[in-house]
PDB file of C-alpha atoms in Angstrom:
ATOM      1  CA  MET A   1     -24.461  42.041 -59.579  1.00  0.00           C
ATOM      2  CA  LYS A   2     -22.868  39.300 -61.073  1.00  0.00           C
ATOM      3  CA  LYS A   3     -20.094  39.917 -60.001  1.00  0.00           C
ATOM      4  CA  MET A   4     -20.990  40.488 -56.090  1.00  0.00           C
ATOM      5  CA  VAL A   5     -22.660  36.531 -55.832  1.00  0.00           C
ATOM      6  CA  PHE A   6     -18.744  35.557 -57.266  1.00  0.00           C
ATOM      7  CA  LEU A   7     -17.372  37.399 -54.768  1.00  0.00           C
ATOM      8  CA  LEU A   8     -19.427  36.413 -52.322  1.00  0.00           C
ATOM      9  CA  LEU A   9     -18.854  32.743 -53.459  1.00  0.00           C
ATOM     10  CA  VAL A  10     -14.769  32.835 -53.709  1.00  0.00           C
ATOM     11  CA  ALA A  11     -15.016  33.918 -49.784  1.00  0.00           C
ATOM     12  CA  MET A  12     -17.951  31.080 -48.614  1.00  0.00           C
ATOM     13  CA  MET A  13     -15.454  29.147 -50.181  1.00  0.00           C
ATOM     14  CA  VAL A  14     -12.648  29.944 -48.914  1.00  0.00           C
ATOM     15  CA  THR A  15     -13.737  30.115 -45.207  1.00  0.00           C
ATOM     16  CA  LEU A  16     -14.786  26.699 -45.009  1.00  0.00           C
ATOM     17  CA  CYS A  17     -11.515  25.825 -46.343  1.00  0.00           C
ATOM     18  CA  ALA A  18      -9.862  27.035 -43.146  1.00  0.00           C
ATOM     19  CA  ALA A  19     -12.191  25.260 -40.670  1.00  0.00           C
ATOM     20  CA  PRO A  20     -10.777  22.510 -38.836  1.00  0.00           C
ATOM     21  CA  ALA A  21     -11.835  18.978 -39.875  1.00  0.00           C
ATOM     22  CA  VAL A  22     -13.669  17.266 -37.716  1.00  0.00           C
ATOM     23  CA  THR A  23     -13.059  13.033 -37.610  1.00  0.00           C
ATOM     24  CA  TYR A  24     -16.321  11.200 -35.891  1.00  0.00           C
ATOM     25  CA  ALA A  25     -16.051   6.936 -34.281  1.00  0.00           C
ATOM     26  CA  ALA A  26     -18.348   5.333 -35.335  1.00  0.00           C
ATOM     27  CA  SER A  27     -20.386   5.115 -32.440  1.00  0.00           C
ATOM     28  CA  GLY A  28     -20.286   1.341 -30.644  1.00  0.00           C
ATOM     29  CA  THR A  29     -16.862   0.360 -31.383  1.00  0.00           C
ATOM     30  CA  SER A  30     -13.587   0.872 -29.234  1.00  0.00           C
ATOM     31  CA  SER A  31     -10.518   0.136 -29.479  1.00  0.00           C
ATOM     32  CA  SER A  32      -9.873  -2.436 -27.020  1.00  0.00           C
ATOM     33  CA  THR A  33     -12.548  -4.545 -24.600  1.00  0.00           C
ATOM     34  CA  THR A  34     -12.020  -4.218 -20.154  1.00  0.00           C
ATOM     35  CA  LYS A  35     -12.690  -8.083 -18.831  1.00  0.00           C
ATOM     36  CA  ASN A  36     -14.017  -7.780 -15.723  1.00  0.00           C
ATOM     37  CA  GLY A  37     -15.341 -10.890 -12.868  1.00  0.00           C
ATOM     38  CA  LEU A  38     -15.502 -13.694 -13.335  1.00  0.00           C
ATOM     39  CA  VAL A  39     -14.553 -15.399 -16.831  1.00  0.00           C
ATOM     40  CA  LYS A  40     -15.297 -19.000 -17.574  1.00  0.00           C
ATOM     41  CA  LYS A  41     -12.648 -20.698 -20.358  1.00  0.00           C
ATOM     42  CA  ASN A  42     -12.260 -24.039 -21.039  1.00  0.00           C
ATOM     43  CA  GLY A  43     -14.264 -25.202 -18.570  1.00  0.00           C
ATOM     44  CA  LYS A  44     -12.155 -23.066 -16.047  1.00  0.00           C
ATOM     45  CA  LEU A  45     -13.140 -20.081 -14.085  1.00  0.00           C
ATOM     46  CA  TYR A  46     -11.069 -16.529 -13.770  1.00  0.00           C
ATOM     47  CA  TYR A  47     -11.639 -13.637 -12.539  1.00  0.00           C
ATOM     48  CA  TYR A  48     -10.682 -10.213 -14.233  1.00  0.00           C
ATOM     49  CA  LYS A  49     -10.671  -6.601 -11.915  1.00  0.00           C
ATOM     50  CA  ASN A  50      -9.984  -3.669 -14.112  1.00  0.00           C
ATOM     51  CA  GLY A  51      -8.985  -5.943 -17.502  1.00  0.00           C
ATOM     52  CA  LYS A  52      -5.840  -7.302 -15.224  1.00  0.00           C
ATOM     53  CA  LEU A  53      -6.262 -11.457 -14.233  1.00  0.00           C
ATOM     54  CA  VAL A  54      -5.733 -12.037 -10.357  1.00  0.00           C
ATOM     55  CA  LYS A  55      -3.757 -14.440  -9.583  1.00  0.00           C
ATOM     56  CA  ASP A  56      -2.754 -16.187  -6.449  1.00  0.00           C
ATOM     57  CA  LYS A  57      -4.597 -15.656  -3.837  1.00  0.00           C
ATOM     58  CA  LEU A  58      -5.688 -17.601  -0.722  1.00  0.00           C
ATOM     59  CA  GLY A  59      -8.914 -16.350  -0.248  1.00  0.00           C
ATOM     60  CA  ILE A  60     -11.678 -13.605  -2.247  1.00  0.00           C
ATOM     61  CA  LYS A  61     -14.781 -12.722  -2.037  1.00  0.00           C
ATOM     62  CA  ILE A  62     -16.351 -12.488  -5.009  1.00  0.00           C
ATOM     63  CA  ASP A  63     -19.917 -12.178  -5.590  1.00  0.00           C
ATOM     64  CA  GLY A  64     -20.748 -13.040  -2.200  1.00  0.00           C
ATOM     65  CA  ASN A  65     -19.133 -16.396  -2.892  1.00  0.00           C
ATOM     66  CA  TYR A  66     -15.428 -17.352  -0.932  1.00  0.00           C
ATOM     67  CA  TYR A  67     -13.195 -18.401  -4.146  1.00  0.00           C
ATOM     68  CA  ARG A  68      -9.035 -19.504  -3.408  1.00  0.00           C
ATOM     69  CA  ILE A  69      -6.651 -18.744  -7.079  1.00  0.00           C
ATOM     70  CA  SER A  70      -3.718 -20.523  -7.741  1.00  0.00           C
ATOM     71  CA  ALA A  71      -0.796 -19.034  -8.858  1.00  0.00           C
ATOM     72  CA  LYS A  72      -1.837 -19.566 -12.611  1.00  0.00           C
ATOM     73  CA  GLY A  73      -5.689 -17.194 -11.859  1.00  0.00           C
ATOM     74  CA  VAL A  74      -7.829 -20.664 -11.824  1.00  0.00           C
ATOM     75  CA  CYS A  75     -11.003 -19.942  -9.615  1.00  0.00           C
ATOM     76  CA  LYS A  76     -11.392 -22.539  -7.139  1.00  0.00           C
ATOM     77  CA  LYS A  77     -14.644 -21.944  -5.001  1.00  0.00           C
ATOM     78  CA  VAL A  78     -14.709 -22.565  -0.515  1.00  0.00           C
ATOM     79  CA  SER A  79     -16.875 -22.675   2.135  1.00  0.00           C
ATOM     80  CA  GLU A  80     -17.066 -19.887   3.867  1.00  0.00           C
ATOM     81  CA  ALA A  81     -14.859 -20.368   6.807  1.00  0.00           C
ATOM     82  CA  ALA A  82     -11.909 -21.286   4.218  1.00  0.00           C
ATOM     83  CA  GLY A  83     -12.646 -18.277   2.212  1.00  0.00           C
ATOM     84  CA  ARG A  84     -11.896 -16.192   5.611  1.00  0.00           C
ATOM     85  CA  ALA A  85      -9.279 -18.249   6.529  1.00  0.00           C
ATOM     86  CA  GLY A  86      -7.509 -17.197   2.681  1.00  0.00           C
ATOM     87  CA  ILE A  87      -8.817 -13.894   3.199  1.00  0.00           C
ATOM     88  CA  GLN A  88      -7.003 -13.055   7.019  1.00  0.00           C
ATOM     89  CA  LEU A  89      -3.942 -14.717   5.946  1.00  0.00           C
ATOM     90  CA  GLU A  90      -3.818 -12.188   3.060  1.00  0.00           C
ATOM     91  CA  LYS A  91      -4.078  -9.790   5.442  1.00  0.00           C
ATOM     92  CA  ILE A  92      -1.745 -10.358   7.979  1.00  0.00           C
ATOM     93  CA  GLY A  93       0.958 -10.764   4.742  1.00  0.00           C
ATOM     94  CA  ARG A  94       2.884 -14.133   3.239  1.00  0.00           C
ATOM     95  CA  ALA A  95       5.919 -15.236   5.107  1.00  0.00           C
ATOM     96  CA  SER A  96       9.079 -16.472   2.920  1.00  0.00           C
ATOM     97  CA  THR A  97       7.603 -19.971   4.228  1.00  0.00           C
ATOM     98  CA  ASN A  98       4.256 -21.375   4.869  1.00  0.00           C
ATOM     99  CA  SER A  99       5.606 -22.383   8.358  1.00  0.00           C
ATOM    100  CA  LYS A 100       6.598 -18.906   9.480  1.00  0.00           C
ATOM    101  CA  THR A 101       3.135 -17.732   8.017  1.00  0.00           C
ATOM    102  CA  LEU A 102       1.958 -19.892  10.195  1.00  0.00           C
ATOM    103  CA  LYS A 103       2.951 -18.414  13.526  1.00  0.00           C
ATOM    104  CA  LYS A 104       2.413 -15.409  12.062  1.00  0.00           C
ATOM    105  CA  ALA A 105      -1.646 -16.433  11.968  1.00  0.00           C
ATOM    106  CA  PHE A 106      -1.081 -18.110  15.480  1.00  0.00           C
ATOM    107  CA  THR A 107      -0.115 -14.632  16.928  1.00  0.00           C
ATOM    108  CA  TRP A 108      -2.755 -12.853  15.434  1.00  0.00           C
ATOM    109  CA  CYS A 109      -5.530 -15.989  16.853  1.00  0.00           C
ATOM    110  CA  SER A 110      -3.910 -14.684  19.958  1.00  0.00           C
ATOM    111  CA  THR A 111      -3.444 -11.268  20.645  1.00  0.00           C
ATOM    112  CA  GLN A 112      -6.264 -10.231  17.835  1.00  0.00           C
ATOM    113  CA  ILE A 113      -9.070 -11.825  19.515  1.00  0.00           C
ATOM    114  CA  THR A 114     -10.494 -10.318  22.259  1.00  0.00           C
ATOM    115  CA  TYR A 115     -11.703 -13.154  24.891  1.00  0.00           C
ATOM    116  CA  ALA A 116     -16.122 -13.291  25.290  1.00  0.00           C
ATOM    117  CA  ALA A 117     -18.155 -14.839  25.231  1.00  0.00           C
ATOM    118  CA  VAL A 118     -19.824 -16.661  22.161  1.00  0.00           C
ATOM    119  CA  THR A 119     -22.988 -16.124  21.265  1.00  0.00           C
ATOM    120  CA  GLY A 120     -25.619 -17.819  18.495  1.00  0.00           C
ATOM    121  CA  SER A 121     -24.826 -21.721  17.387  1.00  0.00           C
ATOM    122  CA  PRO A 122     -24.164 -23.361  14.263  1.00  0.00           C
ATOM    123  CA  ALA A 123     -26.392 -23.822  11.802  1.00  0.00           C
ATOM    124  CA  SER A 124     -28.282 -27.460  10.493  1.00  0.00           C
ATOM    125  CA  GLY A 125     -24.689 -28.233   8.412  1.00  0.00           C
ATOM    126  CA  GLN A 126     -22.328 -26.584   9.677  1.00  0.00           C
ATOM    127  CA  SER A 127     -19.428 -28.069  12.239  1.00  0.00           C
ATOM    128  CA  LYS A 128     -18.275 -25.861  15.277  1.00  0.00           C
ATOM    129  CA  ALA A 129     -14.712 -25.042  13.379  1.00  0.00           C
ATOM    130  CA  GLN A 130     -16.904 -24.317  10.818  1.00  0.00           C
ATOM    131  CA  TYR A 131     -19.600 -21.469  12.793  1.00  0.00           C
ATOM    132  CA  TYR A 132     -16.734 -20.241  15.100  1.00  0.00           C
ATOM    133  CA  ALA A 133     -14.391 -18.816  12.351  1.00  0.00           C
ATOM    134  CA  ILE A 134     -16.461 -16.548  10.444  1.00  0.00           C
ATOM    135  CA  TYR A 135     -17.801 -15.687  14.097  1.00  0.00           C
ATOM    136  CA  GLY A 136     -14.088 -14.766  15.344  1.00  0.00           C
ATOM    137  CA  PHE A 137     -13.319 -13.075  11.809  1.00  0.00           C
ATOM    138  CA  LYS A 138     -15.989 -11.667  11.938  1.00  0.00           C
ATOM    139  CA  LYS A 139     -16.410  -9.793  15.388  1.00  0.00           C
ATOM    140  CA  LYS A 140     -12.554 -10.439  16.327  1.00  0.00           C
ATOM    141  CA  ARG A 141     -13.909 -11.330  18.863  1.00  0.00           C
ATOM    142  CA  GLY A 142     -14.987 -14.996  21.036  1.00  0.00           C
ATOM    143  CA  ASP A 143     -13.256 -17.390  23.812  1.00  0.00           C
ATOM    144  CA  CYS A 144     -11.636 -20.322  23.095  1.00  0.00           C
ATOM    145  CA  ASN A 145     -12.809 -22.211  19.999  1.00  0.00           C
ATOM    146  CA  VAL A 146     -12.868 -19.428  18.376  1.00  0.00           C
ATOM    147  CA  MET A 147      -9.368 -18.586  19.486  1.00  0.00           C
ATOM    148  CA  ALA A 148      -8.949 -22.539  17.947  1.00  0.00           C
ATOM    149  CA  ALA A 149     -10.622 -22.435  14.931  1.00  0.00           C
ATOM    150  CA  THR A 150     -10.059 -19.219  13.274  1.00  0.00           C
ATOM    151  CA  PHE A 151      -6.347 -20.532  13.375  1.00  0.00           C
ATOM    152  CA  TYR A 152      -6.940 -24.512  12.674  1.00  0.00           C
ATOM    153  CA  GLN A 153      -8.852 -23.359   9.013  1.00  0.00           C
ATOM    154  CA  MET A 154      -5.769 -20.192   8.906  1.00  0.00           C
ATOM    155  CA  ALA A 155      -3.714 -23.876   9.077  1.00  0.00           C
ATOM    156  CA  LYS A 156      -5.788 -25.405   7.088  1.00  0.00           C
ATOM    157  CA  VAL A 157      -5.608 -22.900   3.864  1.00  0.00           C
ATOM    158  CA  LEU A 158      -1.562 -23.335   3.989  1.00  0.00           C
ATOM    159  CA  GLY A 159      -2.153 -27.362   3.864  1.00  0.00           C
ATOM    160  CA  TYR A 160      -1.488 -28.270   6.882  1.00  0.00           C
ATOM    161  CA  ASP A 161      -2.781 -31.463   8.247  1.00  0.00           C
ATOM    162  CA  ALA A 162      -4.952 -29.612  11.301  1.00  0.00           C
ATOM    163  CA  LYS A 163      -7.591 -30.935  13.618  1.00  0.00           C
ATOM    164  CA  PHE A 164      -9.879 -29.513  15.686  1.00  0.00           C
ATOM    165  CA  VAL A 165     -10.425 -30.572  19.044  1.00  0.00           C
ATOM    166  CA  SER A 166     -13.114 -30.004  21.971  1.00  0.00           C
ATOM    167  CA  GLY A 167     -11.843 -31.483  24.762  1.00  0.00           C
ATOM    168  CA  TYR A 168     -10.961 -30.736  28.904  1.00  0.00           C
ATOM    169  CA  ILE A 169      -8.355 -28.655  30.321  1.00  0.00           C
ATOM    170  CA  ILE A 170      -6.839 -28.805  33.922  1.00  0.00           C
ATOM    171  CA  SER A 171      -7.837 -25.089  34.978  1.00  0.00           C
ATOM    172  CA  SER A 172      -7.920 -25.541  38.715  1.00  0.00           C
ATOM    173  CA  TYR A 173      -7.364 -27.837  41.546  1.00  0.00           C
ATOM    174  CA  ASP A 174     -10.030 -28.274  44.588  1.00  0.00           C
ATOM    175  CA  SER A 175      -8.641 -29.029  48.455  1.00  0.00           C
ATOM    176  CA  ASP A 176      -7.914 -32.247  47.796  1.00  0.00           C
ATOM    177  CA  GLY A 177      -5.990 -32.095  45.571  1.00  0.00           C
ATOM    178  CA  ASN A 178      -8.402 -32.970  42.520  1.00  0.00           C
ATOM    179  CA  ALA A 179      -7.270 -31.912  39.536  1.00  0.00           C
ATOM    180  CA  VAL A 180     -10.417 -29.368  38.714  1.00  0.00           C
ATOM    181  CA  LEU A 181     -11.862 -29.875  35.059  1.00  0.00           C
ATOM    182  CA  ALA A 182     -12.333 -27.459  32.891  1.00  0.00           C
ATOM    183  CA  LYS A 183     -13.764 -27.295  28.313  1.00  0.00           C
ATOM    184  CA  HIS A 184     -11.493 -26.562  26.643  1.00  0.00           C
ATOM    185  CA  ALA A 185     -10.879 -25.615  22.696  1.00  0.00           C
ATOM    186  CA  TRP A 186      -7.136 -26.272  19.893  1.00  0.00           C
ATOM    187  CA  VAL A 187      -5.616 -27.431  17.404  1.00  0.00           C
ATOM    188  CA  THR A 188      -3.495 -30.363  16.294  1.00  0.00           C
ATOM    189  CA  ILE A 189      -1.240 -30.256  13.575  1.00  0.00           C
ATOM    190  CA  LYS A 190       0.975 -33.626  12.657  1.00  0.00           C
ATOM    191  CA  LEU A 191       4.723 -33.154  11.753  1.00  0.00           C
ATOM    192  CA  LYS A 192       6.286 -35.898  10.452  1.00  0.00           C
ATOM    193  CA  GLY A 193       4.594 -38.118  12.770  1.00  0.00           C
ATOM    194  CA  THR A 194       4.485 -36.040  15.659  1.00  0.00           C
ATOM    195  CA  THR A 195       1.403 -34.432  16.450  1.00  0.00           C
ATOM    196  CA  TYR A 196       1.634 -30.635  18.305  1.00  0.00           C
ATOM    197  CA  VAL A 197      -0.715 -29.023  20.351  1.00  0.00           C
ATOM    198  CA  TYR A 198      -1.676 -25.030  18.842  1.00  0.00           C
ATOM    199  CA  ASP A 199      -2.902 -23.101  21.027  1.00  0.00           C
ATOM    200  CA  PRO A 200      -4.256 -19.515  20.799  1.00  0.00           C
ATOM    201  CA  ASN A 201      -5.646 -18.988  23.901  1.00  0.00           C
ATOM    202  CA  PHE A 202      -3.387 -20.358  26.286  1.00  0.00           C
ATOM    203  CA  ALA A 203      -1.228 -17.423  24.470  1.00  0.00           C
ATOM    204  CA  TYR A 204      -3.115 -15.299  24.420  1.00  0.00           C
ATOM    205  CA  VAL A 205      -3.776 -16.412  28.971  1.00  0.00           C
ATOM    206  CA  GLN A 206      -0.021 -16.199  29.843  1.00  0.00           C
ATOM    207  CA  HIS A 207       0.836 -14.008  27.378  1.00  0.00           C
ATOM    208  CA  THR A 208      -1.483 -10.887  26.945  1.00  0.00           C
ATOM    209  CA  LEU A 209      -3.528 -11.184  30.295  1.00  0.00           C
ATOM    210  CA  ASN A 210      -0.546 -12.538  33.200  1.00  0.00           C
ATOM    211  CA  ASN A 211       2.285 -11.286  31.129  1.00  0.00           C
ATOM    212  CA  ASN A 212       4.211 -13.882  32.084  1.00  0.00           C
ATOM    213  CA  THR A 213       6.466 -14.301  28.857  1.00  0.00           C
ATOM    214  CA  ALA A 214       8.234 -16.595  31.211  1.00  0.00           C
ATOM    215  CA  ALA A 215       5.567 -19.044  30.130  1.00  0.00           C
ATOM    216  CA  HIS A 216       5.171 -21.474  26.650  1.00  0.00           C
ATOM    217  CA  SER A 217       4.007 -19.154  23.579  1.00  0.00           C
ATOM    218  CA  GLY A 218       1.642 -22.397  23.528  1.00  0.00           C
ATOM    219  CA  TYR A 219       2.724 -22.481  20.180  1.00  0.00           C
ATOM    220  CA  LYS A 220       3.900 -26.281  19.069  1.00  0.00           C
ATOM    221  CA  MET A 221       3.721 -28.294  22.786  1.00  0.00           C
ATOM    222  CA  THR A 222       3.342 -31.669  23.074  1.00  0.00           C
ATOM    223  CA  TYR A 223       1.030 -33.250  24.812  1.00  0.00           C
ATOM    224  CA  THR A 224       2.108 -33.944  28.622  1.00  0.00           C
ATOM    225  CA  LYS A 225       1.524 -35.458  32.142  1.00  0.00           C
ATOM    226  CA  THR A 226      -0.501 -34.711  34.089  1.00  0.00           C
ATOM    227  CA  GLY A 227       0.399 -33.176  37.717  1.00  0.00           C
ATOM    228  CA  LYS A 228      -1.066 -30.254  40.730  1.00  0.00           C
ATOM    229  CA  LYS A 229       1.768 -27.540  38.873  1.00  0.00           C
ATOM    230  CA  LEU A 230       0.656 -28.028  36.132  1.00  0.00           C
ATOM    231  CA  GLN A 231      -2.339 -26.254  33.717  1.00  0.00           C
ATOM    232  CA  TYR A 232      -3.340 -26.881  30.589  1.00  0.00           C
ATOM    233  CA  THR A 233      -3.324 -31.157  30.290  1.00  0.00           C
ATOM    234  CA  TYR A 234      -4.700 -31.867  28.203  1.00  0.00           C
ATOM    235  CA  TYR A 235      -8.338 -34.241  28.530  1.00  0.00           C
ATOM    236  CA  SER A 236     -10.560 -35.818  25.346  1.00  0.00           C
ATOM    237  CA  SER A 237     -14.115 -35.275  25.205  1.00  0.00           C
ATOM    238  CA  LYS A 238     -14.642 -38.440  27.146  1.00  0.00           C
ATOM    239  CA  LYS A 239     -12.409 -36.754  30.083  1.00  0.00           C
ATOM    240  CA  LYS A 240      -9.171 -39.556  29.087  1.00  0.00           C
ATOM    241  CA  LEU A 241      -5.719 -38.049  29.993  1.00  0.00           C
ATOM    242  CA  LEU A 242      -4.067 -36.868  26.883  1.00  0.00           C
ATOM    243  CA  LYS A 243      -0.587 -37.970  26.650  1.00  0.00           C
TER     244      LYS A 243
END
C-alpha cells in the first residue's frame, strides 16, 4: 500500500513539472500610455491622435470647436468660418508657395460652388463674411456673396491682407445708354501698395457659364474705368465708381 501511494505521488510530480508555465501580468498596468485628444502643457494646448502629436494644420475640428495648429503643434482656437476655410485649404492641398495656394483657393470658389440663391441671414454678432463663408463651405452652393466670402476666409488664413467688399457692378445698359447697377460682392487684396480685385463670381459667369475663355479670369484684376462695353465695373456700396 505504501509503495502504491509513493508511486502515485511521483507520477503527479512528473505531470506538474511537464506542464507549461503560465505568467500573469498585474491588472491595470501598461508598458506605454497612448495620448489622445487635447492636452494642455506649460499653458499651451496640443492635440494628439493615436499617440502622435498633430502639427501644421490650417484648420481642424476637435470636439465641436475649430483650431489652427502650428508647425510645432500648438493649437489656437479660431472661428468656425476660419476653421472651415483652413480645412478646405487642406482638402485642396497646399502648393509650393502661398500665392499658388491662393490661386488654387480661387479656382475652387469659382468652379466648385454652384450658383444658387442664399437662404437665411447672419446671426446676431456674426458678420456677412462669416455667414456666407460657412454657408458656402457647408452647402457648396451660393451667390456672389458666398463665392467671395469663401475665398476671403481662405485668403485670410493664408495671411493675406484681404477684404470682403459689398457694392455694385454694371450689369447692363438701358435703351438710353445709362448703366444699370446690380448688387455684387468681391474680394480685394493689397499687395505692395496696390489693391487688386479677386472676383470668383466673375470667373464663374465668364468661364463656367459662358465658356468665355478669352475673358479675364477674375483673378488679380484692378479697378477699371466705366464704359458702355465694360461689365464688372465696380462701384462702392454708395454707388461711387471705384478706380
